[in-house]
CSV table of N, CA and C in Angstrom, one decimal:
chain,number,residue,atom,x,y,z
A,69,MET,N,-11.0,-17.0,-22.4
A,69,MET,CA,-10.7,-15.6,-22.3
A,69,MET,C,-11.5,-14.9,-21.3
A,70,ILE,N,-12.9,-15.1,-21.3
A,70,ILE,CA,-13.8,-14.5,-20.4
A,70,ILE,C,-13.5,-15.0,-19.0
A,71,LEU,N,-13.2,-16.3,-18.8
A,71,LEU,CA,-12.9,-16.8,-17.5
A,71,LEU,C,-11.6,-16.1,-16.9
A,72,LEU,N,-10.6,-15.9,-17.7
A,72,LEU,CA,-9.4,-15.2,-17.3
A,72,LEU,C,-9.7,-13.8,-16.9
A,73,LEU,N,-10.4,-13.1,-17.7
A,73,LEU,CA,-10.8,-11.7,-17.4
A,73,LEU,C,-11.6,-11.6,-16.1
A,74,GLY,N,-12.5,-12.6,-15.9
A,74,GLY,CA,-13.4,-12.6,-14.7
A,74,GLY,C,-12.6,-12.9,-13.5
A,75,SER,N,-11.6,-13.8,-13.6
A,75,SER,CA,-10.8,-14.1,-12.4
A,75,SER,C,-9.9,-13.0,-12.0
A,76,HIS,N,-9.5,-12.2,-13.0
A,76,HIS,CA,-8.7,-11.0,-12.7
A,76,HIS,C,-9.5,-9.9,-12.0
A,77,LEU,N,-10.7,-9.8,-12.4
A,77,LEU,CA,-11.6,-8.8,-11.7
A,77,LEU,C,-11.9,-9.2,-10.3
A,78,PHE,N,-11.9,-10.4,-10.0
A,78,PHE,CA,-12.3,-10.8,-8.6
A,78,PHE,C,-11.1,-10.8,-7.6
A,79,THR,N,-9.9,-10.7,-8.2
A,79,THR,CA,-8.7,-10.6,-7.3
A,79,THR,C,-8.8,-9.3,-6.5
A,80,GLY,N,-9.4,-8.2,-7.1
A,80,GLY,CA,-9.5,-7.0,-6.5
A,80,GLY,C,-8.3,-6.0,-6.5
A,81,VAL,N,-7.2,-6.6,-6.8
A,81,VAL,CA,-6.0,-5.7,-6.8
A,81,VAL,C,-5.2,-6.0,-8.0
A,82,THR,N,-4.8,-4.9,-8.7
A,82,THR,CA,-3.9,-5.0,-9.8
A,82,THR,C,-2.5,-4.5,-9.4
A,83,ALA,N,-1.5,-4.8,-10.2
A,83,ALA,CA,-0.2,-4.3,-9.8
A,83,ALA,C,-0.1,-2.8,-9.7
A,84,SER,N,-0.8,-2.1,-10.5
A,84,SER,CA,-0.8,-0.6,-10.5
A,84,SER,C,-1.5,0.0,-9.3
A,85,ALA,N,-2.4,-0.9,-8.6
A,85,ALA,CA,-3.1,-0.4,-7.5
A,85,ALA,C,-2.4,-0.6,-6.2
A,86,LEU,N,-1.3,-1.4,-6.2
A,86,LEU,CA,-0.5,-1.6,-5.0
A,86,LEU,C,0.3,-0.3,-4.6
A,87,PRO,N,0.4,0.0,-3.3
A,87,PRO,CA,1.2,1.1,-2.9
A,87,PRO,C,2.6,0.9,-3.3
A,88,LYS,N,3.3,1.9,-3.7
A,88,LYS,CA,4.7,1.9,-4.1
A,88,LYS,C,5.5,2.5,-2.9
A,89,GLU,N,6.7,2.0,-2.8
A,89,GLU,CA,7.6,2.5,-1.8
A,89,GLU,C,8.2,3.8,-2.3
A,90,THR,N,8.0,4.9,-1.6
A,90,THR,CA,8.6,6.2,-1.9
A,90,THR,C,9.6,6.6,-0.9
A,91,ILE,N,10.9,6.7,-1.3
A,91,ILE,CA,11.9,7.2,-0.4
A,91,ILE,C,12.0,8.7,-0.5
A,92,TYR,N,11.7,9.3,0.5
A,92,TYR,CA,11.8,10.8,0.6
A,92,TYR,C,13.2,11.2,1.0
A,93,LEU,N,13.8,10.5,1.9
A,93,LEU,CA,15.1,10.8,2.4
A,93,LEU,C,15.8,9.5,2.9
A,94,GLU,N,16.9,9.2,2.4
A,94,GLU,CA,17.7,8.0,2.8
A,94,GLU,C,18.0,8.1,4.3
A,95,PRO,N,17.9,7.0,5.1
A,95,PRO,CA,18.2,7.1,6.5
A,95,PRO,C,19.6,7.7,6.8
A,96,THR,N,20.6,7.3,5.9
A,96,THR,CA,22.0,7.9,6.2
A,96,THR,C,22.0,9.4,6.0
A,97,ASP,N,21.2,9.9,5.0
A,97,ASP,CA,21.1,11.3,4.8
A,97,ASP,C,20.4,12.0,6.0
A,98,PHE,N,19.4,11.4,6.5
A,98,PHE,CA,18.7,11.9,7.7
A,98,PHE,C,19.7,12.1,8.9
A,99,LEU,N,20.5,11.0,9.1
A,99,LEU,CA,21.5,11.1,10.2
A,99,LEU,C,22.6,12.2,9.9
A,100,SER,N,23.0,12.3,8.7
A,100,SER,CA,23.9,13.4,8.4
A,100,SER,C,23.3,14.8,8.7
A,101,GLU,N,22.1,15.0,8.4
A,101,GLU,CA,21.4,16.2,8.7
A,101,GLU,C,21.3,16.5,10.2
A,102,VAL,N,21.0,15.5,10.9
A,102,VAL,CA,20.8,15.6,12.4
A,102,VAL,C,22.1,15.9,13.0
A,103,PHE,N,23.2,15.2,12.7
A,103,PHE,CA,24.5,15.4,13.4
A,103,PHE,C,25.5,16.3,12.6
A,104,GLU,N,25.1,16.8,11.5
A,104,GLU,CA,25.8,17.8,10.7
A,104,GLU,C,27.3,17.4,10.4
A,105,ILE,N,28.2,17.3,11.3
A,105,ILE,CA,29.6,17.1,11.0
A,105,ILE,C,29.9,15.6,10.9
A,106,LYS,N,29.7,14.9,12.0
A,106,LYS,CA,30.1,13.5,12.0
A,106,LYS,C,29.0,12.7,12.7
A,107,VAL,N,28.5,11.7,12.0
A,107,VAL,CA,27.5,10.8,12.6
A,107,VAL,C,28.1,9.9,13.6
A,108,PRO,N,27.6,9.9,14.9
A,108,PRO,CA,28.2,9.0,15.8
A,108,PRO,C,28.0,7.5,15.5
A,109,ALA,N,28.7,6.6,16.0
A,109,ALA,CA,28.6,5.2,15.8
A,109,ALA,C,27.2,4.8,16.3
A,110,PRO,N,26.5,3.8,15.7
A,110,PRO,CA,25.2,3.4,16.2
A,110,PRO,C,25.4,2.6,17.5
A,111,GLN,N,24.4,2.7,18.3
A,111,GLN,CA,24.3,1.9,19.5
A,111,GLN,C,23.0,1.1,19.5
A,112,MET,N,22.9,0.2,20.4
A,112,MET,CA,21.7,-0.7,20.5
A,112,MET,C,21.1,-0.5,21.9
A,113,LEU,N,19.7,-0.4,21.9
A,113,LEU,CA,19.0,-0.4,23.1
A,113,LEU,C,18.1,-1.7,23.0
A,114,TRP,N,18.3,-2.6,24.0
A,114,TRP,CA,17.6,-3.8,24.1
A,114,TRP,C,16.2,-3.5,24.8
A,115,LEU,N,15.2,-4.0,24.2
A,115,LEU,CA,13.8,-3.9,24.8
A,115,LEU,C,13.7,-5.0,25.8
A,116,THR,N,14.2,-4.7,27.0
A,116,THR,CA,14.1,-5.7,28.1
A,116,THR,C,12.7,-5.8,28.6
A,117,LYS,N,12.5,-6.8,29.5
A,117,LYS,CA,11.2,-7.0,30.1
A,117,LYS,C,10.7,-5.8,30.9
A,118,ASP,N,11.6,-4.9,31.3
A,118,ASP,CA,11.2,-3.7,32.0
A,118,ASP,C,10.7,-2.7,31.1
A,119,LEU,N,11.2,-2.6,29.8
A,119,LEU,CA,10.8,-1.6,28.9
A,119,LEU,C,9.6,-2.1,28.0
A,120,GLN,N,9.4,-3.4,27.8
A,120,GLN,CA,8.4,-3.9,26.9
A,120,GLN,C,7.0,-3.4,27.2
A,121,PRO,N,6.6,-3.4,28.5
A,121,PRO,CA,5.2,-3.0,28.8
A,121,PRO,C,4.9,-1.6,28.4
A,122,SER,N,5.8,-0.6,28.6
A,122,SER,CA,5.6,0.8,28.2
A,122,SER,C,5.6,0.9,26.6
A,123,VAL,N,6.5,0.1,26.0
A,123,VAL,CA,6.5,0.2,24.5
A,123,VAL,C,5.2,-0.3,24.0
A,124,GLN,N,4.7,-1.4,24.5
A,124,GLN,CA,3.4,-2.0,24.1
A,124,GLN,C,2.3,-1.0,24.4
A,125,GLN,N,2.3,-0.3,25.5
A,125,GLN,CA,1.3,0.7,25.8
A,125,GLN,C,1.3,1.8,24.8
A,126,ILE,N,2.5,2.3,24.4
A,126,ILE,CA,2.6,3.4,23.4
A,126,ILE,C,2.1,2.9,22.1
A,127,LEU,N,2.5,1.8,21.6
A,127,LEU,CA,2.2,1.3,20.3
A,127,LEU,C,0.9,0.6,20.1
A,128,GLY,N,0.4,0.0,21.2
A,128,GLY,CA,-0.8,-0.8,21.2
A,128,GLY,C,-0.5,-2.2,20.8
A,129,HIS,N,0.8,-2.5,20.7
A,129,HIS,CA,1.3,-3.9,20.3
A,129,HIS,C,2.8,-3.9,20.6
A,130,PRO,N,3.4,-5.1,20.7
A,130,PRO,CA,4.8,-5.2,20.9
A,130,PRO,C,5.6,-4.7,19.7
A,131,TYR,N,6.8,-4.1,20.0
A,131,TYR,CA,7.6,-3.7,18.8
A,131,TYR,C,8.1,-4.9,18.1
A,132,LYS,N,8.4,-4.8,16.9
A,132,LYS,CA,8.7,-6.0,16.0
A,132,LYS,C,10.1,-6.6,16.3
A,133,THR,N,11.0,-5.9,17.0
A,133,THR,CA,12.3,-6.4,17.3
A,133,THR,C,12.6,-6.3,18.8
A,134,LEU,N,13.6,-7.0,19.2
A,134,LEU,CA,14.0,-6.9,20.7
A,134,LEU,C,15.1,-5.9,20.9
A,135,ARG,N,15.6,-5.3,19.9
A,135,ARG,CA,16.7,-4.3,20.0
A,135,ARG,C,16.5,-3.2,19.0
A,136,ILE,N,16.8,-2.0,19.4
A,136,ILE,CA,16.6,-0.9,18.5
A,136,ILE,C,17.9,-0.1,18.4
A,137,ARG,N,18.2,0.2,17.1
A,137,ARG,CA,19.5,1.0,16.9
A,137,ARG,C,19.2,2.5,17.0
A,138,TYR,N,20.1,3.2,17.6
A,138,TYR,CA,20.0,4.6,17.7
A,138,TYR,C,21.4,5.2,17.7
A,139,TRP,N,21.4,6.5,17.5
A,139,TRP,CA,22.7,7.3,17.4
A,139,TRP,C,22.6,8.4,18.4
A,140,LYS,N,23.7,8.6,19.2
A,140,LYS,CA,23.6,9.6,20.3
A,140,LYS,C,24.9,10.3,20.4
A,141,LYS,N,24.8,11.7,20.6
A,141,LYS,CA,26.0,12.5,20.8
A,141,LYS,C,25.5,13.6,21.8
A,142,ALA,N,26.1,13.6,23.0
A,142,ALA,CA,25.7,14.6,24.0
A,142,ALA,C,24.3,14.4,24.4
A,143,THR,N,23.5,15.5,24.2
A,143,THR,CA,22.0,15.4,24.6
A,143,THR,C,21.2,15.1,23.4
A,144,LYS,N,21.8,14.9,22.2
A,144,LYS,CA,21.0,14.6,21.0
A,144,LYS,C,21.0,13.2,20.6
A,145,SER,N,19.9,12.6,20.3
A,145,SER,CA,19.8,11.3,19.8
A,145,SER,C,19.0,11.2,18.5
A,146,ALA,N,19.2,10.2,17.7
A,146,ALA,CA,18.4,10.0,16.5
A,146,ALA,C,17.9,8.6,16.4
A,147,TRP,N,16.7,8.4,16.0
A,147,TRP,CA,16.0,7.1,16.0
A,147,TRP,C,15.4,6.9,14.6
A,148,ILE,N,15.6,5.8,14.0
A,148,ILE,CA,14.9,5.4,12.8
A,148,ILE,C,14.0,4.3,13.1
A,149,LEU,N,12.7,4.5,13.1
A,149,LEU,CA,11.7,3.6,13.6
A,149,LEU,C,10.6,3.4,12.5
A,150,GLU,N,9.9,2.3,12.7
A,150,GLU,CA,8.8,1.9,11.8
A,150,GLU,C,7.6,1.6,12.5
A,151,GLU,N,6.4,2.0,11.9
A,151,GLU,CA,5.1,1.7,12.4
A,151,GLU,C,4.2,1.5,11.2
A,152,ILE,N,3.3,0.6,11.3
A,152,ILE,CA,2.3,0.4,10.3
A,152,ILE,C,1.3,1.6,10.2
A,153,GLY,N,1.1,2.1,9.0
A,153,GLY,CA,0.0,3.1,8.8
A,153,GLY,C,-1.3,2.3,8.7
A,154,LYS,N,-1.7,2.0,7.5
A,154,LYS,CA,-2.9,1.2,7.4
A,154,LYS,C,-2.5,-0.3,7.1
A,155,PHE,N,-1.6,-0.4,6.1
A,155,PHE,CA,-1.2,-1.8,5.8
A,155,PHE,C,0.3,-2.0,5.8
A,156,LYS,N,1.1,-0.9,5.5
A,156,LYS,CA,2.5,-1.0,5.3
A,156,LYS,C,3.3,-0.1,6.3
A,157,PRO,N,4.5,-0.5,6.6
A,157,PRO,CA,5.3,0.3,7.6
A,157,PRO,C,5.7,1.7,7.0
A,158,ILE,N,5.7,2.6,7.9
A,158,ILE,CA,6.2,4.0,7.6
A,158,ILE,C,7.5,4.1,8.3
A,159,THR,N,8.6,4.3,7.6
A,159,THR,CA,9.9,4.5,8.2
A,159,THR,C,10.1,6.0,8.5
A,160,THR,N,10.4,6.3,9.7
A,160,THR,CA,10.5,7.7,10.2
A,160,THR,C,11.8,7.9,11.0
A,161,GLY,N,12.3,9.1,10.7
A,161,GLY,CA,13.5,9.5,11.4
A,161,GLY,C,13.1,10.6,12.4
A,162,ILE,N,13.5,10.4,13.7
A,162,ILE,CA,13.2,11.3,14.8
A,162,ILE,C,14.4,11.7,15.5
A,163,ALA,N,14.7,13.0,15.6
A,163,ALA,CA,15.8,13.5,16.3
A,163,ALA,C,15.3,14.2,17.6
A,164,ILE,N,16.0,13.9,18.7
A,164,ILE,CA,15.6,14.4,20.0
A,164,ILE,C,16.8,15.1,20.6
A,165,ASN,N,16.5,16.3,21.2
A,165,ASN,CA,17.6,17.0,21.8
A,165,ASN,C,17.1,17.5,23.2
A,166,SER,N,17.8,17.1,24.2
A,166,SER,CA,17.4,17.5,25.6
A,166,SER,C,15.9,17.0,25.9
A,167,ARG,N,15.6,15.8,25.5
A,167,ARG,CA,14.3,15.1,25.8
A,167,ARG,C,13.1,15.8,25.1
A,168,LYS,N,13.4,16.6,24.0
A,168,LYS,CA,12.4,17.2,23.2
A,168,LYS,C,12.6,16.9,21.7
A,169,ILE,N,11.5,16.7,21.0
A,169,ILE,CA,11.7,16.4,19.6
A,169,ILE,C,12.3,17.7,18.9
A,170,GLU,N,13.3,17.4,18.2
A,170,GLU,CA,14.0,18.5,17.4
A,170,GLU,C,13.4,18.5,15.9
A,171,THR,N,13.3,17.3,15.4
A,171,THR,CA,12.8,17.1,14.0
A,171,THR,C,12.2,15.7,13.9
A,172,ILE,N,11.3,15.6,13.0
A,172,ILE,CA,10.7,14.3,12.6
A,172,ILE,C,10.5,14.3,11.1
A,173,LYS,N,10.9,13.3,10.5
A,173,LYS,CA,10.8,13.2,9.0
A,173,LYS,C,10.4,11.8,8.6
A,174,VAL,N,9.5,11.8,7.6
A,174,VAL,CA,9.1,10.6,7.0
A,174,VAL,C,10.2,10.2,6.0
A,175,LEU,N,10.9,9.1,6.2
A,175,LEU,CA,12.0,8.7,5.3
A,175,LEU,C,11.5,7.9,4.1
A,176,ILE,N,10.7,6.9,4.5
A,176,ILE,CA,10.2,5.9,3.4
A,176,ILE,C,8.7,5.7,3.7
A,177,TYR,N,7.9,5.9,2.7
A,177,TYR,CA,6.4,5.8,2.8
A,177,TYR,C,5.9,4.7,1.8
A,178,ARG,N,5.1,3.8,2.3
A,178,ARG,CA,4.7,2.7,1.5
A,178,ARG,C,3.2,2.6,1.3
A,179,GLU,N,2.4,3.5,1.8
A,179,GLU,CA,1.0,3.4,1.7
A,179,GLU,C,0.5,4.2,0.5
A,180,SER,N,-0.8,3.9,0.1
A,180,SER,CA,-1.3,4.6,-1.1
A,180,SER,C,-2.0,5.9,-0.7
A,181,HIS,N,-2.3,6.1,0.6
A,181,HIS,CA,-2.9,7.4,1.1
A,181,HIS,C,-2.2,7.9,2.3
A,182,GLY,N,-2.3,9.2,2.5
A,182,GLY,CA,-1.7,9.7,3.8
A,182,GLY,C,-0.3,10.3,3.7
A,183,TRP,N,0.2,10.3,2.4
A,183,TRP,CA,1.6,10.7,2.3
A,183,TRP,C,1.8,12.2,2.7
A,184,GLU,N,0.7,12.9,2.9
A,184,GLU,CA,0.8,14.3,3.3
A,184,GLU,C,1.5,14.5,4.7
A,185,ILE,N,1.6,13.4,5.4
A,185,ILE,CA,2.3,13.5,6.7
A,185,ILE,C,3.8,13.9,6.6
A,186,LYS,N,4.3,13.7,5.4
A,186,LYS,CA,5.7,14.1,5.2
A,186,LYS,C,6.0,15.6,5.1
A,187,LYS,N,4.9,16.3,4.9
A,187,LYS,CA,5.0,17.8,4.7
A,187,LYS,C,5.3,18.5,6.0
A,188,SER,N,6.0,19.6,5.8
A,188,SER,CA,6.5,20.4,7.0
A,188,SER,C,5.3,21.0,7.8
A,189,PHE,N,4.2,21.3,7.1
A,189,PHE,CA,3.0,21.9,7.8
A,189,PHE,C,2.5,20.9,8.9
A,190,PHE,N,2.7,19.6,8.7
A,190,PHE,CA,2.4,18.6,9.7
A,190,PHE,C,3.5,18.3,10.6
A,191,THR,N,4.7,18.0,10.1
A,191,THR,CA,5.8,17.6,11.0
A,191,THR,C,6.3,18.7,11.9
A,192,ASP,N,6.1,19.9,11.5
A,192,ASP,CA,6.6,21.0,12.4
A,192,ASP,C,5.8,21.1,13.7
A,193,GLN,N,4.7,20.5,13.7
A,193,GLN,CA,3.9,20.5,15.0
A,193,GLN,C,4.6,19.7,16.1
A,194,PHE,N,5.5,18.8,15.7
A,194,PHE,CA,6.2,18.0,16.7
A,194,PHE,C,7.4,18.7,17.4
A,195,LYS,N,7.9,19.8,16.8
A,195,LYS,CA,9.0,20.5,17.3
A,195,LYS,C,8.8,20.9,18.8
A,196,GLU,N,9.8,20.6,19.6
A,196,GLU,CA,9.8,20.9,21.0
A,196,GLU,C,8.8,20.1,21.9
A,197,VAL,N,8.2,19.1,21.3
A,197,VAL,CA,7.2,18.3,22.0
A,197,VAL,C,8.0,17.4,23.0
A,198,GLU,N,7.4,17.2,24.1
A,198,GLU,CA,8.0,16.3,25.2
A,198,GLU,C,7.0,15.2,25.5
A,199,LEU,N,7.5,14.2,26.2
A,199,LEU,CA,6.7,13.1,26.7
A,199,LEU,C,6.4,13.3,28.2
A,200,GLN,N,5.1,13.2,28.5
A,200,GLN,CA,4.6,13.3,29.9
A,200,GLN,C,4.8,12.0,30.6
A,201,GLU,N,4.6,12.0,31.9
A,201,GLU,CA,4.8,10.8,32.7
A,201,GLU,C,3.8,9.7,32.3
A,202,ASN,N,2.6,10.1,31.8
A,202,ASN,CA,1.6,9.1,31.4
A,202,ASN,C,1.8,8.6,29.9
A,203,LEU,N,3.0,8.9,29.4
A,203,LEU,CA,3.5,8.4,28.1
A,203,LEU,C,2.7,9.1,26.9
A,204,LYS,N,2.1,10.2,27.2
A,204,LYS,CA,1.4,11.0,26.1
A,204,LYS,C,2.3,12.2,25.8
A,205,LEU,N,2.0,12.8,24.6
A,205,LEU,CA,2.7,14.0,24.2
A,205,LEU,C,2.2,15.2,25.0
A,206,ASN,N,3.0,16.1,25.2
A,206,ASN,CA,2.6,17.3,26.0
A,206,ASN,C,1.9,18.4,25.2
A,207,GLN,N,1.8,18.1,23.9
A,207,GLN,CA,1.1,19.0,23.0
A,207,GLN,C,0.1,18.3,22.1
A,208,ARG,N,-0.9,18.9,21.7
A,208,ARG,CA,-1.9,18.3,20.7
A,208,ARG,C,-1.3,18.4,19.3
A,209,ILE,N,-1.4,17.3,18.6
A,209,ILE,CA,-1.0,17.2,17.2
A,209,ILE,C,-2.3,17.1,16.3
A,210,ASP,N,-2.5,18.1,15.5
A,210,ASP,CA,-3.6,18.1,14.6
A,210,ASP,C,-3.5,17.1,13.5
A,211,GLY,N,-4.6,16.4,13.2
A,211,GLY,CA,-4.5,15.4,12.1
A,211,GLY,C,-4.7,16.0,10.7
A,212,ILE,N,-4.7,15.1,9.8
A,212,ILE,CA,-4.9,15.4,8.4
A,212,ILE,C,-6.1,14.5,7.9
A,213,SER,N,-7.1,15.2,7.3
A,213,SER,CA,-8.3,14.4,6.8
A,213,SER,C,-7.8,13.4,5.8
A,214,GLY,N,-8.2,12.2,5.9
A,214,GLY,CA,-7.9,11.1,5.0
A,214,GLY,C,-6.5,10.5,5.3
A,215,ALA,N,-5.9,10.9,6.3
A,215,ALA,CA,-4.6,10.3,6.7
A,215,ALA,C,-4.5,9.9,8.2
A,216,THR,N,-5.6,9.6,8.7
A,216,THR,CA,-5.7,9.4,10.2
A,216,THR,C,-4.8,8.3,10.7
A,217,LEU,N,-4.7,7.2,10.0
A,217,LEU,CA,-3.8,6.1,10.4
A,217,LEU,C,-2.4,6.4,10.3
A,218,SER,N,-2.0,7.2,9.3
A,218,SER,CA,-0.6,7.6,9.1
A,218,SER,C,-0.2,8.6,10.2
A,219,VAL,N,-1.2,9.5,10.5
A,219,VAL,CA,-1.0,10.5,11.5
A,219,VAL,C,-0.8,9.8,12.9
A,220,ASN,N,-1.6,8.8,13.2
A,220,ASN,CA,-1.5,8.1,14.4
A,220,ASN,C,-0.2,7.3,14.5
A,221,ALA,N,0.3,6.8,13.4
A,221,ALA,CA,1.6,6.1,13.3
A,221,ALA,C,2.7,7.0,13.7
A,222,LEU,N,2.7,8.3,13.2
A,222,LEU,CA,3.8,9.2,13.6
A,222,LEU,C,3.7,9.7,15.0
A,223,LYS,N,2.5,9.8,15.5
A,223,LYS,CA,2.3,10.2,16.9
A,223,LYS,C,2.9,9.1,17.8
A,224,LYS,N,2.6,7.8,17.5
A,224,LYS,CA,3.1,6.7,18.3
A,224,LYS,C,4.6,6.7,18.2
A,225,LEU,N,5.1,6.8,17.0
A,225,LEU,CA,6.6,6.8,16.9
A,225,LEU,C,7.3,7.9,17.6
A,226,SER,N,6.7,9.1,17.6
A,226,SER,CA,7.3,10.2,18.4
A,226,SER,C,7.3,9.9,19.9
A,227,ARG,N,6.2,9.3,20.3
A,227,ARG,CA,6.1,8.9,21.8
A,227,ARG,C,7.2,7.9,22.1
A,228,LEU,N,7.3,6.9,21.2
A,228,LEU,CA,8.2,5.8,21.4
A,228,LEU,C,9.7,6.3,21.4
A,229,ALA,N,10.0,7.2,20.5
A,229,ALA,CA,11.4,7.8,20.4
A,229,ALA,C,11.7,8.5,21.7
A,230,LEU,N,10.7,9.4,22.1
A,230,LEU,CA,10.9,10.1,23.4
A,230,LEU,C,11.1,9.2,24.6
A,231,TYR,N,10.3,8.1,24.6
A,231,TYR,CA,10.4,7.2,25.7
A,231,TYR,C,11.8,6.5,25.7
A,232,LEU,N,12.1,6.0,24.5
A,232,LEU,CA,13.4,5.3,24.4
A,232,LEU,C,14.6,6.2,24.7
A,233,ASP,N,14.5,7.4,24.3
A,233,ASP,CA,15.6,8.4,24.5
A,233,ASP,C,15.8,8.6,26.0
A,234,SER,N,14.7,8.5,26.8
A,234,SER,CA,14.8,8.7,28.2
A,234,SER,C,15.4,7.5,28.9
A,235,LYS,N,15.6,6.4,28.2
A,235,LYS,CA,16.1,5.2,28.8
A,235,LYS,C,17.6,5.0,28.5
A,236,VAL,N,18.2,5.9,27.7
A,236,VAL,CA,19.6,5.8,27.4
A,236,VAL,C,20.4,6.8,28.1
A,237,PRO,N,21.6,6.5,28.6
A,237,PRO,CA,22.4,7.5,29.3
A,237,PRO,C,22.9,8.6,28.4
A,238,GLU,N,23.0,9.8,28.9
A,238,GLU,CA,23.6,10.9,28.1
A,238,GLU,C,25.1,10.6,27.9
A,239,SER,N,25.6,10.9,26.7
A,239,SER,CA,27.0,10.7,26.4
A,239,SER,C,27.7,12.0,26.4
A,240,ASN,N,29.0,11.9,26.4
A,240,ASN,CA,29.9,13.1,26.4
A,240,ASN,C,30.2,13.6,24.9
C-alpha cells in the first residue's frame, strides 16, 4: 500500500491536474458568425517551398501540416489555426477583411493557465491590425500576466493568418 501511494506521488501528475479541453466556440459556429448568411466552401492553401521560410519565421518552427484550409468570400477570409501555448495547442479562429484582422476568437483551449486570452478585453486589441513587410504586426498587443505563452501563440497565429491571407487571390 505504501509503495503504491509513493509511486503515485512521484508521477507528479494526477488525472485532475491535467488540462481539460474547453470548447468556447465550435469552428462551424465561428465560420457562421464571420460569413453571416452562407459560409463559402473551404479552400486549401499549400505551404510550398516559397511560403515555408516565412511561415517558419513567424512561428519559430515549421507549421505542422503542408496545407491549410481557409474560407474566402470577396475580401474576407477565415482561418482556423493552431499553435502550442505551453504544452497543448490553442485552436483559434481569425477573420480577415481587406488584409486587416476583423476578429480573433479562441475556439478551443487546452492549457491549464492563460485562458484569459479568450476574453474580449484581450482579443479586441487585434481589430484592424495589419502585417508589415517585416512580418510583424503594425500595432502593439499588450500581454496578460501569467498568460505570456498563450498571448504569444495568438500573436503568432494572427501574423500567420495575415501572411497566408496575403498569399491567396481575392475572390468575387
